[in-house]
Short mmCIF file of N, CA and C in Angstrom, two decimals:
data_model
loop_
_atom_site.label_atom_id
_atom_site.label_comp_id
_atom_site.label_asym_id
_atom_site.label_seq_id
_atom_site.Cartn_x
_atom_site.Cartn_y
_atom_site.Cartn_z
N MET A 1 106.08 129.16 109.79
CA MET A 1 105.60 128.86 108.46
C MET A 1 105.60 127.34 108.30
N THR A 2 104.43 126.80 107.95
CA THR A 2 104.34 125.36 107.73
C THR A 2 104.20 125.09 106.25
N THR A 3 104.84 124.06 105.84
CA THR A 3 104.71 123.65 104.44
C THR A 3 104.08 122.27 104.40
N GLU A 4 103.14 122.11 103.50
CA GLU A 4 102.49 120.82 103.36
C GLU A 4 103.10 120.11 102.17
N LYS A 5 103.30 118.81 102.35
CA LYS A 5 103.81 118.00 101.26
C LYS A 5 102.66 117.68 100.32
N SER A 6 102.97 117.58 99.06
CA SER A 6 101.95 117.19 98.10
C SER A 6 101.63 115.73 98.30
N PRO A 7 100.42 115.27 97.89
CA PRO A 7 100.09 113.85 98.02
C PRO A 7 101.09 112.94 97.31
N GLU A 8 101.64 113.41 96.19
CA GLU A 8 102.62 112.59 95.47
C GLU A 8 103.87 112.36 96.30
N VAL A 9 104.33 113.39 96.99
CA VAL A 9 105.52 113.27 97.82
C VAL A 9 105.24 112.32 98.98
N ASP A 10 104.09 112.47 99.62
CA ASP A 10 103.73 111.58 100.72
C ASP A 10 103.64 110.14 100.24
N GLU A 11 103.03 109.92 99.10
CA GLU A 11 102.90 108.57 98.55
C GLU A 11 104.27 107.96 98.27
N ILE A 12 105.15 108.72 97.66
CA ILE A 12 106.49 108.21 97.36
C ILE A 12 107.24 107.94 98.65
N GLY A 13 107.12 108.82 99.63
CA GLY A 13 107.78 108.59 100.91
C GLY A 13 107.27 107.34 101.60
N LEU A 14 105.96 107.12 101.53
CA LEU A 14 105.37 105.93 102.12
C LEU A 14 105.87 104.69 101.43
N LEU A 15 105.89 104.72 100.11
CA LEU A 15 106.31 103.55 99.34
C LEU A 15 107.79 103.25 99.51
N CYS A 16 108.60 104.29 99.69
CA CYS A 16 110.05 104.10 99.75
C CYS A 16 110.57 103.99 101.17
N GLY A 17 109.70 104.11 102.16
CA GLY A 17 110.14 104.05 103.54
C GLY A 17 110.75 102.69 103.86
N GLU A 18 111.73 102.71 104.73
CA GLU A 18 112.35 101.46 105.15
C GLU A 18 112.74 101.57 106.61
N GLU A 19 112.95 100.42 107.21
CA GLU A 19 113.29 100.36 108.63
C GLU A 19 114.38 99.30 108.82
N GLN A 20 115.34 99.64 109.63
CA GLN A 20 116.42 98.71 109.92
C GLN A 20 116.04 97.91 111.17
N VAL A 21 116.06 96.60 111.06
CA VAL A 21 115.81 95.70 112.19
C VAL A 21 117.02 94.78 112.29
N GLY A 22 117.92 95.10 113.22
CA GLY A 22 119.17 94.35 113.30
C GLY A 22 119.93 94.55 111.99
N GLN A 23 120.34 93.47 111.39
CA GLN A 23 121.08 93.56 110.12
C GLN A 23 120.17 93.56 108.91
N TYR A 24 118.87 93.52 109.10
CA TYR A 24 117.93 93.43 107.99
C TYR A 24 117.22 94.75 107.73
N THR A 25 116.99 95.03 106.46
CA THR A 25 116.26 96.23 106.06
C THR A 25 114.87 95.80 105.61
N VAL A 26 113.86 96.33 106.30
CA VAL A 26 112.47 96.03 105.98
C VAL A 26 111.91 97.20 105.19
N LYS A 27 111.34 96.91 104.03
CA LYS A 27 110.77 97.97 103.20
C LYS A 27 109.61 97.41 102.39
N GLY A 28 108.96 98.30 101.67
CA GLY A 28 107.83 97.88 100.84
C GLY A 28 108.26 96.89 99.78
N TRP A 29 107.34 95.98 99.45
CA TRP A 29 107.64 94.97 98.43
C TRP A 29 107.80 95.59 97.06
N THR A 30 108.66 95.01 96.28
CA THR A 30 108.75 95.35 94.86
C THR A 30 107.64 94.58 94.14
N LEU A 31 107.41 94.92 92.90
CA LEU A 31 106.40 94.20 92.12
C LEU A 31 106.76 92.72 92.04
N ARG A 32 108.02 92.42 91.83
CA ARG A 32 108.47 91.02 91.74
C ARG A 32 108.21 90.28 93.05
N GLN A 33 108.50 90.92 94.18
CA GLN A 33 108.24 90.30 95.48
C GLN A 33 106.74 90.08 95.68
N PHE A 34 105.95 91.09 95.33
CA PHE A 34 104.49 90.98 95.48
C PHE A 34 103.96 89.82 94.64
N GLN A 35 104.43 89.70 93.42
CA GLN A 35 103.98 88.61 92.55
C GLN A 35 104.35 87.25 93.15
N ALA A 36 105.53 87.13 93.70
CA ALA A 36 105.95 85.86 94.30
C ALA A 36 105.15 85.54 95.55
N LEU A 37 104.75 86.57 96.29
CA LEU A 37 104.01 86.38 97.53
C LEU A 37 102.50 86.30 97.33
N LEU A 38 102.02 86.64 96.15
CA LEU A 38 100.58 86.72 95.91
C LEU A 38 99.81 85.46 96.30
N PRO A 39 100.26 84.25 95.96
CA PRO A 39 99.49 83.07 96.38
C PRO A 39 99.31 82.97 97.90
N ILE A 40 100.34 83.33 98.65
CA ILE A 40 100.26 83.30 100.11
C ILE A 40 99.31 84.39 100.60
N LEU A 41 99.40 85.58 100.00
CA LEU A 41 98.53 86.69 100.41
C LEU A 41 97.07 86.39 100.10
N LEU A 42 96.82 85.77 98.96
CA LEU A 42 95.44 85.41 98.61
C LEU A 42 94.88 84.37 99.58
N GLU A 43 95.72 83.45 100.00
CA GLU A 43 95.30 82.45 100.99
C GLU A 43 94.95 83.14 102.31
N ALA A 44 95.76 84.09 102.72
CA ALA A 44 95.48 84.84 103.95
C ALA A 44 94.19 85.64 103.81
N LEU A 45 93.98 86.25 102.65
CA LEU A 45 92.76 87.01 102.41
C LEU A 45 91.52 86.12 102.46
N LYS A 46 91.61 84.92 101.89
CA LYS A 46 90.49 83.98 101.94
C LYS A 46 90.17 83.59 103.38
N ALA A 47 91.22 83.41 104.19
CA ALA A 47 91.01 83.08 105.60
C ALA A 47 90.29 84.22 106.33
N LEU A 48 90.66 85.45 106.01
CA LEU A 48 89.99 86.61 106.60
C LEU A 48 88.53 86.69 106.16
N GLN A 49 88.30 86.50 104.87
CA GLN A 49 86.94 86.54 104.35
C GLN A 49 86.07 85.47 104.97
N ALA A 50 86.63 84.28 105.18
CA ALA A 50 85.88 83.18 105.80
C ALA A 50 85.45 83.54 107.22
N MET A 51 86.20 84.42 107.86
CA MET A 51 85.86 84.86 109.21
C MET A 51 84.98 86.11 109.20
N GLY A 52 84.63 86.59 108.00
CA GLY A 52 83.79 87.79 107.90
C GLY A 52 84.55 89.07 108.17
N ILE A 53 85.85 89.06 107.91
CA ILE A 53 86.70 90.23 108.18
C ILE A 53 87.09 90.87 106.85
N SER A 54 86.92 92.18 106.77
CA SER A 54 87.31 92.92 105.57
C SER A 54 88.53 93.78 105.89
N TRP A 55 89.15 94.32 104.82
CA TRP A 55 90.29 95.23 105.02
C TRP A 55 89.91 96.40 105.91
N ASP A 56 88.65 96.88 105.74
CA ASP A 56 88.22 98.05 106.50
C ASP A 56 88.15 97.79 108.00
N ASP A 57 87.99 96.52 108.38
CA ASP A 57 87.93 96.18 109.81
C ASP A 57 89.29 96.27 110.49
N LEU A 58 90.35 96.08 109.72
CA LEU A 58 91.68 96.03 110.31
C LEU A 58 92.08 97.38 110.88
N GLY A 59 92.41 97.37 112.14
CA GLY A 59 92.83 98.59 112.81
C GLY A 59 91.68 99.43 113.34
N THR A 60 90.44 99.12 112.94
CA THR A 60 89.31 99.91 113.42
C THR A 60 88.43 99.12 114.38
N ASP A 61 88.33 97.83 114.18
CA ASP A 61 87.54 96.95 115.04
C ASP A 61 88.52 96.04 115.77
N GLN A 62 88.67 96.25 117.08
CA GLN A 62 89.70 95.53 117.84
C GLN A 62 89.48 94.02 117.80
N THR A 63 88.25 93.57 117.98
CA THR A 63 87.98 92.13 117.97
C THR A 63 88.32 91.53 116.62
N LYS A 64 87.87 92.17 115.55
CA LYS A 64 88.16 91.65 114.21
C LYS A 64 89.63 91.75 113.86
N THR A 65 90.30 92.78 114.35
CA THR A 65 91.74 92.90 114.11
C THR A 65 92.48 91.74 114.78
N LEU A 66 92.11 91.40 116.01
CA LEU A 66 92.75 90.28 116.70
C LEU A 66 92.45 88.96 115.99
N GLN A 67 91.21 88.80 115.50
CA GLN A 67 90.86 87.61 114.74
C GLN A 67 91.68 87.56 113.44
N ALA A 68 91.87 88.71 112.82
CA ALA A 68 92.64 88.77 111.59
C ALA A 68 94.10 88.38 111.83
N VAL A 69 94.66 88.85 112.94
CA VAL A 69 96.04 88.50 113.28
C VAL A 69 96.15 86.98 113.46
N GLN A 70 95.18 86.40 114.16
CA GLN A 70 95.19 84.95 114.36
C GLN A 70 95.10 84.21 113.03
N ALA A 71 94.17 84.62 112.16
CA ALA A 71 94.01 83.97 110.86
C ALA A 71 95.27 84.13 110.02
N ALA A 72 95.83 85.33 110.03
CA ALA A 72 97.05 85.57 109.25
C ALA A 72 98.21 84.73 109.76
N LEU A 73 98.33 84.60 111.08
CA LEU A 73 99.40 83.78 111.65
C LEU A 73 99.25 82.31 111.25
N GLU A 74 98.01 81.84 111.21
CA GLU A 74 97.78 80.44 110.82
C GLU A 74 98.21 80.21 109.38
N VAL A 75 98.01 81.20 108.52
CA VAL A 75 98.41 81.06 107.12
C VAL A 75 99.90 81.34 106.94
N LEU A 76 100.40 82.36 107.61
CA LEU A 76 101.78 82.80 107.37
C LEU A 76 102.84 81.99 108.12
N THR A 77 102.52 81.48 109.29
CA THR A 77 103.53 80.79 110.09
C THR A 77 104.19 79.63 109.35
N PRO A 78 103.42 78.74 108.70
CA PRO A 78 104.09 77.66 107.97
C PRO A 78 104.93 78.16 106.79
N ARG A 79 104.69 79.37 106.36
CA ARG A 79 105.40 79.94 105.21
C ARG A 79 106.28 81.12 105.61
N ALA A 80 106.53 81.27 106.89
CA ALA A 80 107.28 82.43 107.39
C ALA A 80 108.66 82.54 106.76
N ALA A 81 109.37 81.43 106.65
CA ALA A 81 110.72 81.48 106.07
C ALA A 81 110.65 81.96 104.62
N GLN A 82 109.65 81.50 103.87
CA GLN A 82 109.48 81.92 102.48
C GLN A 82 109.13 83.40 102.40
N VAL A 83 108.19 83.85 103.24
CA VAL A 83 107.79 85.26 103.25
C VAL A 83 108.97 86.15 103.60
N LEU A 84 109.72 85.77 104.63
CA LEU A 84 110.87 86.58 105.04
C LEU A 84 111.97 86.56 103.98
N ALA A 85 112.22 85.40 103.40
CA ALA A 85 113.25 85.32 102.36
C ALA A 85 112.91 86.22 101.19
N LEU A 86 111.69 86.13 100.71
CA LEU A 86 111.29 86.97 99.58
C LEU A 86 111.26 88.45 99.94
N SER A 87 110.82 88.76 101.15
CA SER A 87 110.68 90.17 101.56
C SER A 87 112.00 90.83 101.89
N LEU A 88 112.94 90.06 102.42
CA LEU A 88 114.21 90.63 102.88
C LEU A 88 115.36 90.38 101.92
N GLY A 89 115.11 89.57 100.88
CA GLY A 89 116.18 89.27 99.94
C GLY A 89 117.26 88.36 100.52
N ILE A 90 116.83 87.43 101.38
CA ILE A 90 117.76 86.47 101.96
C ILE A 90 117.33 85.06 101.55
N SER A 91 118.16 84.07 101.83
CA SER A 91 117.79 82.70 101.49
C SER A 91 116.75 82.17 102.48
N GLU A 92 115.98 81.18 102.04
CA GLU A 92 115.03 80.55 102.95
C GLU A 92 115.75 79.86 104.10
N ASP A 93 116.95 79.33 103.83
CA ASP A 93 117.74 78.71 104.90
C ASP A 93 118.09 79.73 105.98
N GLU A 94 118.54 80.92 105.56
CA GLU A 94 118.88 81.96 106.53
C GLU A 94 117.63 82.38 107.30
N ALA A 95 116.53 82.56 106.59
CA ALA A 95 115.28 82.96 107.26
C ALA A 95 114.83 81.88 108.24
N GLY A 96 114.95 80.62 107.84
CA GLY A 96 114.53 79.52 108.70
C GLY A 96 115.41 79.35 109.92
N ASP A 97 116.63 79.83 109.86
CA ASP A 97 117.56 79.72 110.98
C ASP A 97 117.47 80.89 111.96
N LEU A 98 116.64 81.89 111.66
CA LEU A 98 116.48 83.01 112.59
C LEU A 98 115.84 82.51 113.88
N ASN A 99 116.23 83.11 115.01
CA ASN A 99 115.55 82.71 116.25
C ASN A 99 114.11 83.21 116.18
N LEU A 100 113.25 82.58 116.95
CA LEU A 100 111.81 82.84 116.86
C LEU A 100 111.46 84.30 117.12
N ALA A 101 112.11 84.91 118.10
CA ALA A 101 111.80 86.31 118.42
C ALA A 101 112.15 87.23 117.25
N THR A 102 113.31 87.03 116.66
CA THR A 102 113.74 87.86 115.53
C THR A 102 112.84 87.63 114.33
N ALA A 103 112.55 86.37 114.04
CA ALA A 103 111.70 86.05 112.89
C ALA A 103 110.30 86.65 113.06
N THR A 104 109.77 86.57 114.27
CA THR A 104 108.43 87.12 114.53
C THR A 104 108.43 88.63 114.36
N LEU A 105 109.44 89.30 114.93
CA LEU A 105 109.55 90.75 114.79
C LEU A 105 109.66 91.15 113.33
N LEU A 106 110.51 90.46 112.59
CA LEU A 106 110.68 90.77 111.17
C LEU A 106 109.40 90.54 110.39
N LEU A 107 108.70 89.45 110.67
CA LEU A 107 107.45 89.16 109.96
C LEU A 107 106.41 90.24 110.24
N VAL A 108 106.30 90.65 111.49
CA VAL A 108 105.35 91.72 111.85
C VAL A 108 105.73 93.02 111.14
N LYS A 109 107.01 93.34 111.11
CA LYS A 109 107.47 94.57 110.45
C LYS A 109 107.22 94.51 108.94
N VAL A 110 107.49 93.36 108.31
CA VAL A 110 107.26 93.20 106.87
C VAL A 110 105.78 93.40 106.55
N ILE A 111 104.92 92.75 107.31
CA ILE A 111 103.47 92.89 107.07
C ILE A 111 103.05 94.32 107.34
N GLY A 112 103.57 94.90 108.42
CA GLY A 112 103.22 96.29 108.74
C GLY A 112 103.62 97.27 107.66
N HIS A 113 104.75 97.04 107.02
CA HIS A 113 105.22 97.95 105.96
C HIS A 113 104.41 97.80 104.68
N ASN A 114 103.70 96.70 104.56
CA ASN A 114 103.02 96.43 103.29
C ASN A 114 101.51 96.37 103.37
N VAL A 115 100.93 96.23 104.56
CA VAL A 115 99.48 96.05 104.66
C VAL A 115 98.72 97.29 104.19
N GLU A 116 99.22 98.48 104.48
CA GLU A 116 98.52 99.68 104.03
C GLU A 116 98.49 99.76 102.51
N HIS A 117 99.58 99.33 101.88
CA HIS A 117 99.61 99.30 100.42
C HIS A 117 98.54 98.34 99.90
N LEU A 118 98.42 97.19 100.55
CA LEU A 118 97.44 96.20 100.13
C LEU A 118 96.02 96.70 100.37
N LYS A 119 95.80 97.36 101.50
CA LYS A 119 94.46 97.89 101.79
C LYS A 119 94.04 98.93 100.76
N ASN A 120 94.99 99.73 100.29
CA ASN A 120 94.69 100.82 99.37
C ASN A 120 94.86 100.45 97.91
N LEU A 121 95.25 99.21 97.62
CA LEU A 121 95.53 98.80 96.26
C LEU A 121 94.35 98.99 95.31
N PRO A 122 93.13 98.57 95.67
CA PRO A 122 92.02 98.77 94.72
C PRO A 122 91.80 100.23 94.36
N ALA A 123 91.86 101.13 95.33
CA ALA A 123 91.67 102.55 95.05
C ALA A 123 92.80 103.09 94.18
N ARG A 124 94.03 102.66 94.45
CA ARG A 124 95.17 103.12 93.65
C ARG A 124 95.06 102.64 92.20
N LEU A 125 94.67 101.37 92.03
CA LEU A 125 94.53 100.84 90.67
C LEU A 125 93.44 101.58 89.90
N THR A 126 92.32 101.84 90.55
CA THR A 126 91.23 102.57 89.91
C THR A 126 91.68 103.97 89.51
N ALA A 127 92.36 104.67 90.41
CA ALA A 127 92.84 106.02 90.12
C ALA A 127 93.84 106.01 88.97
N THR A 128 94.71 105.01 88.95
CA THR A 128 95.71 104.91 87.88
C THR A 128 95.03 104.66 86.54
N ILE A 129 94.07 103.77 86.51
CA ILE A 129 93.35 103.46 85.28
C ILE A 129 92.61 104.70 84.79
N GLN A 130 91.95 105.41 85.71
CA GLN A 130 91.24 106.63 85.32
C GLN A 130 92.20 107.69 84.79
N ALA A 131 93.35 107.80 85.39
CA ALA A 131 94.33 108.81 84.96
C ALA A 131 94.89 108.47 83.59
N LEU A 132 95.00 107.18 83.28
CA LEU A 132 95.56 106.75 82.00
C LEU A 132 94.52 106.68 80.89
N SER A 133 93.24 106.71 81.28
CA SER A 133 92.18 106.61 80.27
C SER A 133 92.07 107.89 79.47
N PRO A 134 92.01 107.76 78.14
CA PRO A 134 91.83 108.97 77.31
C PRO A 134 90.47 109.61 77.62
N GLY A 135 90.47 110.90 77.83
CA GLY A 135 89.21 111.61 78.09
C GLY A 135 88.74 111.49 79.52
N GLY A 136 89.60 111.07 80.45
CA GLY A 136 89.22 111.00 81.87
C GLY A 136 88.47 109.73 82.19
N SER A 137 87.50 109.82 83.15
CA SER A 137 86.79 108.64 83.60
C SER A 137 85.69 108.32 82.64
#
């Protein structure tokens, strides 16, 4: 007998998922973290757009995905300590003192835990607005 989870359960599980990397817990951003990171994320998005890369290309087009990783690294690397500090709830000094391998792994995990949320954000916002609108859509 198989039981299927409802979409709401899957969504909550996805949003609440976390992963332990050494002593750090990587999980989805809170609204406060997202707001603090938004200027950096918008800069990364502009870099992707300048290269002709859309969210839909990520993970589906290997060449564009590799270009996106390069563009994202160019934007995120100078701000890696800030991104990690905000995402992991640690100080920028602690984040800046991480060895390169650990910092890189954590940055990849942080982005990995949150990129799907960012890709699906427009659809989620539209669905939420429609659900809250009196009389439906």
